[in-house]
């Protein structure tokens, strides 16, 4: 399909990077449109493992144009390092990467603010990745203290950094007096000028480029970061990220109207995970959760925090499937569930004595729900070598069929291991 969007349907970490990498050969352009270096996309290719946070996963195919669009927030230090690391390992990064001059820039004050805010939340912490993502998006919406990538190349940058740094220093100090950071505007200006020089070859107007491209019938792949349950508007607020990480984010984050999107591929893990705070009805803080964590190596790509693990929540995934306009599904990490004697899928919630399949909008309600499970028999075989649906153990096929039924969408791909080859195309 000419314009396809890849969206995670859970709380992130659905292994979207692998799917994007697999599909890129069918596309001309791969676009990141929200999030920033809170994302960690792992791509295993040619026996090498790469961890990307800002550069689109399409970068491993030099003929593909990669775009970091306006909706992404950019830490230039992280981006420069990522580009250098890729180049050092033989990956081409040049004209094949275009970065929006409208994207907002993360500064040291954002990172410090993120740290202080999470400490002071007065309740369950959001548990952010502390990459300054939320404070940068807030400054974008607030406008007065925002600096966009394009601003780094305009006159008046030094004065703007001085002005904002002065205000930010006062704000940070007033936040409990806990800050140890001392913002030196001259140093920040010098540092950011260097980043600007390093990034200049990539910076441009991605909105016009993408509009020209869709109008010319080019094939675009939108690579979502995080997952739809972390969407700032439609997710488990306030335990969310600060961008629209469901399918609705594509237009605002790239400038490409939704009417051009011809297909949405929803990515789910065969179970659920969450990193950071917030309700998680099907969480298994027991040996089952540990089995999943160990086999699935469920530790954060960015922060290495152990991820919270639990059964597949079809109520939540059905909600995000509808919300993101999903056409079909890719079920990831199915191999992780091998050897469990039985598997559970949450098919409904009980709330105040009533059964519902609707996902609550209020987090205190989500905290109170009791998951209603269906139990399915597990499979004991190692399935990593399986390449055809028909060769999967019958219980694995039944498990996939039930997920497909509950979400009302066909399963198009199944992943049974991290490598490109370890994939079943249905
Ligand atoms: P932030 O995006 O750093 O502000 O973090 C907000 C919430 O989103 C926290 O619970 C994070 O753990 C979660 N989060 C952010 N990015 C990711 C991701 O790429 N995968 C999984 N969780 C994420």
CSV table of C-alpha atoms and ligand atoms in Angstrom, one decimal:
chain,number,residue,atom,x,y,z
A,1,UNK,CA,0.0,0.0,0.0
A,2,UNK,CA,1.5,3.4,-1.0
A,3,UNK,CA,1.1,5.2,2.3
A,4,UNK,CA,1.4,2.9,5.3
A,5,UNK,CA,1.5,3.7,9.0
A,6,UNK,CA,3.1,1.4,11.6
A,7,UNK,CA,1.5,2.0,15.1
A,8,UNK,CA,2.2,0.3,18.4
A,9,UNK,CA,-1.1,-0.7,20.0
A,10,UNK,CA,0.1,-1.2,23.6
A,11,UNK,CA,2.4,0.8,25.9
A,12,UNK,CA,5.4,0.9,23.5
A,13,UNK,CA,8.2,-1.5,22.9
A,14,UNK,CA,6.2,-3.7,20.5
A,15,UNK,CA,9.2,-4.3,18.3
A,16,UNK,CA,8.1,-1.8,15.6
A,17,UNK,CA,11.7,-1.3,14.5
A,18,UNK,CA,11.9,-4.8,13.2
A,19,UNK,CA,8.7,-4.5,11.1
A,20,UNK,CA,9.7,-1.1,9.7
A,21,UNK,CA,13.1,-2.6,8.7
A,22,UNK,CA,11.4,-5.5,7.1
A,23,UNK,CA,8.9,-3.4,5.1
A,24,UNK,CA,11.2,-0.6,4.0
A,25,UNK,CA,12.3,-2.3,0.8
A,26,UNK,CA,8.7,-1.7,-0.5
A,27,UNK,CA,8.8,2.1,0.3
A,28,UNK,CA,10.6,5.2,-1.0
A,29,UNK,CA,10.4,7.2,2.2
A,30,UNK,CA,10.3,6.3,5.9
A,31,UNK,CA,9.1,9.0,8.3
A,32,UNK,CA,9.4,9.5,12.1
A,33,UNK,CA,6.6,11.9,13.1
A,34,UNK,CA,6.5,12.0,17.0
A,35,UNK,CA,8.4,11.3,20.1
A,36,UNK,CA,12.1,11.7,20.4
A,37,UNK,CA,15.0,10.0,22.2
A,38,UNK,CA,12.6,8.4,24.7
A,39,UNK,CA,12.0,5.9,21.9
A,40,UNK,CA,14.4,3.0,21.4
A,41,UNK,CA,14.1,1.0,18.2
A,42,UNK,CA,16.1,-2.1,18.0
A,43,UNK,CA,16.9,-3.4,14.5
A,44,UNK,CA,18.9,-6.6,14.0
A,45,UNK,CA,20.3,-6.8,10.5
A,46,UNK,CA,23.2,-8.7,9.0
A,47,UNK,CA,23.9,-10.2,12.4
A,48,UNK,CA,24.4,-6.8,13.9
A,49,UNK,CA,22.2,-5.2,16.5
A,50,UNK,CA,21.5,-1.4,16.2
A,51,UNK,CA,19.7,0.7,18.6
A,52,UNK,CA,18.0,3.8,17.2
A,53,UNK,CA,16.2,6.5,19.0
A,54,UNK,CA,15.8,9.3,16.5
A,55,UNK,CA,17.0,8.1,13.1
A,56,UNK,CA,14.2,6.2,11.2
A,57,UNK,CA,14.6,2.4,11.0
A,58,UNK,CA,14.7,2.8,7.2
A,59,UNK,CA,18.3,4.0,7.4
A,60,UNK,CA,19.7,0.6,6.7
A,61,UNK,CA,18.6,0.7,3.1
A,62,UNK,CA,20.5,3.6,1.4
A,63,UNK,CA,18.0,3.9,-1.4
A,64,UNK,CA,15.3,4.8,1.1
A,65,UNK,CA,14.8,8.4,2.0
A,66,UNK,CA,14.5,8.8,5.8
A,67,UNK,CA,12.7,11.8,7.3
A,68,UNK,CA,12.5,13.1,10.8
A,69,UNK,CA,9.4,15.3,10.6
A,70,UNK,CA,8.2,18.3,12.5
A,71,UNK,CA,6.4,16.4,15.3
A,72,UNK,CA,9.6,14.9,16.6
A,73,UNK,CA,11.5,16.6,19.4
A,74,UNK,CA,15.3,16.5,18.8
A,75,UNK,CA,18.1,16.3,21.3
A,76,UNK,CA,20.9,17.3,18.8
A,77,UNK,CA,23.7,15.7,21.0
A,78,UNK,CA,21.9,12.3,20.8
A,79,UNK,CA,21.2,12.7,17.1
A,80,UNK,CA,24.8,13.6,16.2
A,81,UNK,CA,26.0,10.6,18.2
A,82,UNK,CA,23.6,8.3,16.6
A,83,UNK,CA,24.6,9.4,13.1
A,84,UNK,CA,28.3,9.1,14.0
A,85,UNK,CA,27.8,5.6,15.4
A,86,UNK,CA,25.9,4.5,12.3
A,87,UNK,CA,28.5,5.8,10.0
A,88,UNK,CA,31.3,4.2,12.0
A,89,UNK,CA,29.5,0.8,11.5
A,90,UNK,CA,29.3,1.3,7.8
A,91,UNK,CA,25.8,2.6,7.5
A,92,UNK,CA,25.2,5.3,4.9
A,93,UNK,CA,23.9,8.6,6.4
A,94,UNK,CA,23.9,11.5,4.1
A,95,UNK,CA,21.4,12.8,1.6
A,96,UNK,CA,19.2,9.8,2.6
A,97,UNK,CA,18.3,11.7,5.9
A,98,UNK,CA,16.2,14.8,6.0
A,99,UNK,CA,15.3,16.6,9.2
A,100,UNK,CA,12.5,19.1,9.7
A,101,UNK,CA,13.5,22.7,10.4
A,102,UNK,CA,10.2,22.9,12.3
A,103,UNK,CA,11.2,20.2,14.8
A,104,UNK,CA,11.7,21.4,18.3
A,105,UNK,CA,15.0,21.2,20.1
A,106,UNK,CA,15.7,19.8,23.5
A,107,UNK,CA,18.0,21.8,25.7
A,108,UNK,CA,19.7,20.9,29.0
A,109,UNK,CA,17.0,22.8,31.0
A,110,UNK,CA,14.3,20.4,29.6
A,111,UNK,CA,16.2,17.3,30.8
A,112,UNK,CA,16.7,18.9,34.3
A,113,UNK,CA,13.0,19.9,34.4
A,114,UNK,CA,12.0,16.3,33.5
A,115,UNK,CA,14.0,14.9,36.4
A,116,UNK,CA,12.7,17.4,39.0
A,117,UNK,CA,9.1,17.1,37.9
A,118,UNK,CA,9.0,13.3,38.1
A,119,UNK,CA,10.5,13.5,41.6
A,120,UNK,CA,7.8,15.9,42.8
A,121,UNK,CA,4.8,14.3,41.3
A,122,UNK,CA,3.2,13.7,44.7
A,123,UNK,CA,1.7,10.3,43.9
A,124,UNK,CA,2.7,7.5,41.5
A,125,UNK,CA,5.4,8.9,39.3
A,126,UNK,CA,4.9,8.9,35.5
A,127,UNK,CA,8.4,7.4,35.4
A,128,UNK,CA,9.5,9.3,32.4
A,129,UNK,CA,12.6,8.4,30.5
A,130,UNK,CA,14.1,11.7,31.7
A,131,UNK,CA,15.1,12.7,28.2
A,132,UNK,CA,13.4,16.1,28.5
A,133,UNK,CA,10.6,15.1,26.1
A,134,UNK,CA,7.7,16.4,28.1
A,135,UNK,CA,9.2,19.7,29.0
A,136,UNK,CA,10.2,20.3,25.3
A,137,UNK,CA,6.7,19.6,24.1
A,138,UNK,CA,5.3,21.8,26.7
A,139,UNK,CA,7.6,24.7,25.6
A,140,UNK,CA,6.5,24.0,22.0
A,141,UNK,CA,2.8,24.5,23.0
A,142,UNK,CA,3.8,27.4,25.3
A,143,UNK,CA,5.8,29.0,22.5
A,144,UNK,CA,7.6,31.7,24.5
A,145,UNK,CA,10.5,29.4,25.5
A,146,UNK,CA,10.7,27.2,22.4
A,147,UNK,CA,13.6,26.9,20.0
A,148,UNK,CA,13.1,25.0,16.7
A,149,UNK,CA,15.8,23.4,14.7
A,150,UNK,CA,15.6,26.1,12.0
A,151,UNK,CA,16.2,28.7,14.7
A,152,UNK,CA,19.7,27.4,15.1
A,153,UNK,CA,20.6,28.9,11.8
A,154,UNK,CA,19.0,32.3,12.2
A,155,UNK,CA,20.3,35.5,13.7
A,156,UNK,CA,19.5,36.2,17.3
A,157,UNK,CA,20.1,32.7,18.5
A,158,UNK,CA,22.7,33.7,21.1
A,159,UNK,CA,20.3,36.3,22.6
A,160,UNK,CA,17.4,33.9,22.6
A,161,UNK,CA,19.4,31.2,24.4
A,162,UNK,CA,20.6,33.8,27.0
A,163,UNK,CA,17.0,35.0,27.6
A,164,UNK,CA,15.5,31.6,28.0
A,165,UNK,CA,18.4,30.2,30.0
A,166,UNK,CA,18.0,33.1,32.5
A,167,UNK,CA,14.3,32.3,33.0
A,168,UNK,CA,14.8,28.6,33.1
A,169,UNK,CA,17.5,28.9,35.8
A,170,UNK,CA,15.0,30.8,38.0
A,171,UNK,CA,12.2,28.2,37.3
A,172,UNK,CA,14.5,25.3,38.0
A,173,UNK,CA,15.7,26.8,41.3
A,174,UNK,CA,12.2,27.5,42.4
A,175,UNK,CA,11.3,23.9,41.9
A,176,UNK,CA,12.1,22.8,45.4
A,177,UNK,CA,15.6,24.3,45.3
A,178,UNK,CA,16.8,20.8,44.3
A,179,UNK,CA,18.6,21.7,41.1
A,180,UNK,CA,22.3,21.4,40.9
A,181,UNK,CA,22.4,22.5,37.3
A,182,UNK,CA,23.9,25.9,36.5
A,183,UNK,CA,23.0,27.0,33.0
A,184,UNK,CA,25.8,28.8,31.2
A,185,UNK,CA,24.2,30.4,28.1
A,186,UNK,CA,27.6,31.0,26.4
A,187,UNK,CA,28.5,27.4,26.8
A,188,UNK,CA,25.1,26.2,25.6
A,189,UNK,CA,25.3,28.5,22.6
A,190,UNK,CA,28.8,27.3,21.7
A,191,UNK,CA,27.7,23.6,22.1
A,192,UNK,CA,24.5,24.0,20.1
A,193,UNK,CA,26.3,26.0,17.4
A,194,UNK,CA,28.5,23.0,16.9
A,195,UNK,CA,25.5,20.6,16.7
A,196,UNK,CA,23.9,22.9,14.2
A,197,UNK,CA,27.0,22.8,12.0
A,198,UNK,CA,27.0,19.0,12.1
A,199,UNK,CA,23.3,18.7,11.3
A,200,UNK,CA,23.1,21.4,8.7
A,201,UNK,CA,23.4,19.1,5.7
A,202,UNK,CA,20.2,17.3,6.8
A,203,UNK,CA,17.9,20.2,7.7
A,204,UNK,CA,15.1,21.3,5.5
A,205,UNK,CA,11.4,21.8,5.0
A,206,UNK,CA,10.1,18.2,5.4
A,207,UNK,CA,6.5,19.2,5.2
A,208,UNK,CA,6.8,20.5,1.6
A,209,UNK,CA,9.0,17.5,0.7
A,210,UNK,CA,6.4,15.0,2.0
A,211,UNK,CA,3.5,16.8,0.4
A,212,UNK,CA,5.3,16.8,-2.9
A,213,UNK,CA,6.1,13.2,-2.4
A,214,UNK,CA,2.5,12.0,-1.7
A,215,UNK,CA,1.1,14.1,-4.5
A,216,UNK,CA,3.7,12.5,-6.8
A,217,UNK,CA,2.5,9.0,-5.7
A,218,UNK,CA,5.7,8.1,-3.8
A,219,UNK,CA,5.4,5.3,-1.3
A,220,UNK,CA,5.6,6.4,2.3
A,221,UNK,CA,6.0,4.4,5.5
A,222,UNK,CA,5.3,6.3,8.8
A,223,UNK,CA,7.1,4.8,11.7
A,224,UNK,CA,5.3,5.4,15.0
A,225,UNK,CA,7.2,5.6,18.3
A,226,UNK,CA,5.9,4.4,21.7
A,227,UNK,CA,2.4,2.9,21.6
A,228,UNK,CA,-1.2,4.1,21.4
A,229,UNK,CA,-1.9,3.6,25.1
A,230,UNK,CA,0.8,6.2,25.7
A,231,UNK,CA,-1.0,8.8,23.5
A,232,UNK,CA,-1.3,12.1,25.3
A,233,UNK,CA,-4.9,12.6,24.3
A,234,UNK,CA,-6.2,9.0,24.0
A,235,UNK,CA,-3.9,7.0,26.3
A,236,UNK,CA,-3.8,6.2,30.0
A,237,UNK,CA,-3.4,9.9,31.0
A,238,UNK,CA,-1.4,11.1,32.9
A,239,UNK,CA,0.8,8.0,32.6
A,240,UNK,CA,1.5,8.7,29.0
A,241,UNK,CA,4.1,10.3,26.8
A,242,UNK,CA,3.6,13.9,25.6
A,243,UNK,CA,2.9,13.3,21.9
A,244,UNK,CA,0.1,11.6,19.9
A,245,UNK,CA,1.6,8.1,19.6
A,246,UNK,CA,-1.5,6.5,18.2
A,247,UNK,CA,-2.4,6.7,14.5
A,248,UNK,CA,-3.9,10.1,15.0
A,249,UNK,CA,-0.5,11.7,15.3
A,250,UNK,CA,0.5,11.2,11.7
A,251,UNK,CA,-1.0,14.3,10.2
A,252,UNK,CA,0.0,16.8,12.8
A,253,UNK,CA,3.5,15.3,13.2
A,254,UNK,CA,4.3,15.3,9.5
A,255,UNK,CA,2.0,17.6,7.6
A,256,UNK,CA,0.6,14.8,5.5
A,257,UNK,CA,-3.2,14.8,5.6
A,258,UNK,CA,-4.8,11.6,7.0
A,259,UNK,CA,-6.7,11.1,3.6
A,260,UNK,CA,-3.4,9.9,2.0
A,261,UNK,CA,-2.9,7.1,4.5
A,262,UNK,CA,-3.9,3.9,2.8
A,263,UNK,CA,-3.0,1.4,5.4
A,264,UNK,CA,-2.4,1.1,9.1
A,265,UNK,CA,-0.5,-1.9,10.4
A,266,UNK,CA,-1.0,-2.3,14.2
A,267,UNK,CA,1.8,-3.9,16.1
A,268,UNK,CA,1.2,-5.9,19.3
A,269,UNK,CA,3.3,-8.1,21.4
A,270,UNK,CA,1.8,-11.5,22.1
A,271,UNK,CA,1.5,-10.3,25.8
A,272,UNK,CA,1.6,-6.8,27.4
A,273,UNK,CA,4.4,-4.8,28.9
A,274,UNK,CA,4.7,-1.4,30.4
A,275,UNK,CA,7.7,0.6,31.6
A,276,UNK,CA,7.1,3.5,34.0
A,277,UNK,CA,4.0,4.1,36.3
A,278,UNK,CA,0.3,3.8,35.7
A,279,UNK,CA,-2.4,1.1,35.9
A,280,UNK,CA,-1.8,-2.2,34.1
A,281,UNK,CA,-4.8,-4.5,34.7
A,282,UNK,CA,-3.3,-7.7,33.4
A,283,UNK,CA,0.1,-7.2,35.1
A,284,UNK,CA,1.7,-10.4,36.4
A,285,UNK,CA,4.0,-9.4,39.2
A,286,UNK,CA,4.9,-13.1,39.7
A,287,UNK,CA,6.7,-16.0,38.1
A,288,UNK,CA,4.7,-15.7,34.9
A,289,UNK,CA,5.8,-12.0,34.5
A,290,UNK,CA,9.3,-13.1,35.3
A,291,UNK,CA,9.2,-15.8,32.6
A,292,UNK,CA,8.1,-13.2,30.1
A,293,UNK,CA,10.7,-10.7,31.2
A,294,UNK,CA,13.5,-13.3,31.0
A,295,UNK,CA,12.6,-14.8,27.7
A,296,UNK,CA,11.6,-11.6,26.1
A,297,UNK,CA,14.6,-9.6,27.5
A,298,UNK,CA,12.0,-7.1,28.7
A,299,UNK,CA,14.3,-4.4,29.9
A,300,UNK,CA,14.0,-0.8,28.5
A,301,UNK,CA,16.1,-0.1,25.4
A,302,UNK,CA,16.7,3.5,26.6
A,303,UNK,CA,16.7,3.3,30.4
A,304,UNK,CA,17.3,-0.5,30.9
A,305,UNK,CA,14.5,-0.4,33.5
A,306,UNK,CA,12.9,-3.9,33.9
A,307,UNK,CA,9.6,-3.8,32.1
A,308,UNK,CA,6.4,-4.7,33.9
A,309,UNK,CA,4.9,-7.8,32.1
A,310,UNK,CA,1.5,-9.4,31.9
A,311,UNK,CA,-1.1,-11.2,29.9
A,312,UNK,CA,-2.4,-9.9,26.5
A,313,UNK,CA,-5.1,-7.3,27.2
A,314,UNK,CA,-7.6,-7.5,24.3
A,315,UNK,CA,-9.8,-4.8,25.8
A,316,UNK,CA,-7.0,-2.2,25.6
A,317,UNK,CA,-5.7,-3.5,22.2
A,318,UNK,CA,-9.2,-3.5,20.7
A,319,UNK,CA,-9.6,0.2,21.8
A,320,UNK,CA,-6.3,1.2,20.2
A,321,UNK,CA,-6.9,-0.8,17.1
A,322,UNK,CA,-10.1,1.2,16.5
A,323,UNK,CA,-8.5,4.5,17.5
A,324,UNK,CA,-5.6,4.1,15.1
A,325,UNK,CA,-7.8,2.9,12.2
A,326,UNK,CA,-5.8,-0.4,12.0
A,327,UNK,CA,-6.3,-2.6,9.0
A,328,UNK,CA,-4.2,-5.6,10.0
A,329,UNK,CA,-2.0,-6.8,12.8
A,330,UNK,CA,1.6,-7.9,13.3
A,331,UNK,CA,1.9,-10.1,16.4
A,332,UNK,CA,5.4,-9.9,17.9
A,333,UNK,CA,7.5,-12.0,20.3
A,334,UNK,CA,5.2,-15.0,20.1
A,335,UNK,CA,8.2,-17.3,20.9
A,336,UNK,CA,8.4,-15.7,24.3
A,337,UNK,CA,5.2,-17.5,25.4
A,338,UNK,CA,6.5,-21.0,24.5
A,339,UNK,CA,6.7,-23.5,27.4
A,340,UNK,CA,4.0,-21.8,29.5
A,341,UNK,CA,1.4,-24.5,30.3
A,342,UNK,CA,-1.5,-22.2,29.7
A,343,UNK,CA,-2.1,-18.7,28.5
A,344,UNK,CA,-4.6,-16.1,29.4
A,345,UNK,CA,-6.2,-13.4,27.3
A,346,UNK,CA,-8.1,-10.6,29.0
A,347,UNK,CA,-11.4,-10.4,27.0
A,348,UNK,CA,-13.4,-8.0,29.1
A,349,UNK,CA,-13.1,-6.0,32.3
A,350,UNK,CA,-15.4,-6.0,35.3
A,351,UNK,CA,-16.0,-2.6,36.7
A,352,UNK,CA,-18.5,-1.9,39.6
A,353,UNK,CA,-20.0,-5.3,39.1
A,354,UNK,CA,-20.6,-4.8,35.4
A,355,UNK,CA,-18.8,-6.5,32.5
A,356,UNK,CA,-17.5,-4.1,29.8
A,357,UNK,CA,-15.3,-4.3,26.7
A,358,UNK,CA,-14.9,-0.6,26.6
A,359,UNK,CA,-11.6,0.9,27.8
A,360,UNK,CA,-12.1,3.4,30.6
A,361,UNK,CA,-11.2,7.0,30.0
A,362,UNK,CA,-10.4,7.7,33.7
A,363,UNK,CA,-7.3,6.1,35.4
A,364,UNK,CA,-9.0,5.5,38.8
A,365,UNK,CA,-11.5,3.4,36.9
A,366,UNK,CA,-8.8,1.5,35.1
A,367,UNK,CA,-7.1,0.8,38.4
A,368,UNK,CA,-10.3,-0.7,39.8
A,369,UNK,CA,-11.2,-3.1,36.9
A,370,UNK,CA,-10.9,-6.8,37.3
A,371,UNK,CA,-9.7,-8.5,34.1
A,372,UNK,CA,-11.9,-11.3,32.9
A,373,UNK,CA,-9.7,-13.9,31.3
A,374,UNK,CA,-10.1,-16.7,28.8
A,375,UNK,CA,-7.6,-19.5,29.3
A,376,UNK,CA,-6.0,-21.2,26.3
A,377,UNK,CA,-3.7,-24.1,26.2
A,378,UNK,CA,0.0,-23.3,25.7
A,379,UNK,CA,2.6,-25.0,23.5
A,380,UNK,CA,5.9,-26.5,24.6
A,381,UNK,CA,7.8,-26.4,21.3
A,382,UNK,CA,10.5,-23.9,20.3
A,383,UNK,CA,8.9,-22.0,17.4
A,384,UNK,CA,11.9,-19.8,16.4
A,385,UNK,CA,12.5,-21.9,13.3
A,386,UNK,CA,8.9,-21.8,12.1
A,387,UNK,CA,8.4,-19.8,8.9
A,388,UNK,CA,4.9,-20.8,7.8
A,389,UNK,CA,1.6,-20.4,9.8
A,390,UNK,CA,0.8,-24.1,9.0
A,391,UNK,CA,3.9,-25.2,10.8
A,392,UNK,CA,3.1,-23.5,14.1
A,393,UNK,CA,1.8,-25.7,16.9
A,394,UNK,CA,-2.0,-25.8,16.8
A,395,UNK,CA,-2.2,-24.1,20.2
A,396,UNK,CA,-0.1,-21.2,18.9
A,397,UNK,CA,-2.4,-20.8,15.9
A,398,UNK,CA,-5.5,-20.9,18.1
A,399,UNK,CA,-3.9,-18.2,20.3
A,400,UNK,CA,-3.3,-16.0,17.3
A,401,UNK,CA,-6.8,-16.6,15.9
A,402,UNK,CA,-8.4,-15.6,19.2
A,403,UNK,CA,-6.4,-12.3,19.3
A,404,UNK,CA,-7.5,-11.6,15.7
A,405,UNK,CA,-11.1,-12.3,16.5
A,406,UNK,CA,-11.1,-10.1,19.6
A,407,UNK,CA,-9.5,-7.2,17.8
A,408,UNK,CA,-11.6,-7.8,14.7
A,409,UNK,CA,-8.6,-7.6,12.3
A,410,UNK,CA,-6.5,-10.2,10.4
A,411,UNK,CA,-3.0,-11.1,11.5
A,412,UNK,CA,-0.7,-10.4,8.7
A,413,UNK,CA,2.7,-11.1,10.3
A,414,UNK,CA,4.0,-13.1,13.2
A,415,UNK,CA,7.4,-12.6,14.7
A,416,UNK,CA,9.1,-15.6,16.3
A,417,UNK,CA,12.6,-14.0,17.0
A,418,UNK,CA,14.5,-10.7,16.6
A,419,UNK,CA,16.1,-11.4,13.2
A,420,UNK,CA,14.6,-10.4,9.9
A,421,UNK,CA,14.3,-14.0,8.9
A,422,UNK,CA,12.4,-15.0,12.1
A,423,UNK,CA,9.1,-13.9,10.7
A,424,UNK,CA,6.0,-15.6,9.4
A,425,UNK,CA,4.1,-13.8,6.6
A,426,UNK,CA,0.5,-14.9,6.7
B,1,LIG,P1,8.5,10.3,28.5
B,1,LIG,O1,8.0,10.0,27.1
B,1,LIG,O2,9.9,10.2,28.7
B,1,LIG,O3,7.9,11.6,28.9
B,1,LIG,O4,7.8,9.2,29.4
B,1,LIG,C1,6.4,9.1,29.7
B,1,LIG,C2,6.0,7.6,29.8
B,1,LIG,O5,6.1,7.0,28.6
B,1,LIG,C3,6.8,6.8,30.8
B,1,LIG,O6,6.0,5.8,31.4
B,1,LIG,C4,7.8,6.1,29.9
B,1,LIG,O7,8.3,4.9,30.4
B,1,LIG,C5,6.9,5.8,28.7
B,1,LIG,N1,7.7,5.7,27.4
B,1,LIG,C6,8.3,6.8,26.7
B,1,LIG,N2,8.9,6.3,25.6
B,1,LIG,C7,8.7,5.0,25.6
B,1,LIG,C8,9.1,3.9,24.7
B,1,LIG,O8,9.7,4.1,23.6
B,1,LIG,N3,8.7,2.7,25.1
B,1,LIG,C9,8.0,2.4,26.2
B,1,LIG,N4,7.6,3.3,27.0
B,1,LIG,C10,7.9,4.6,26.8
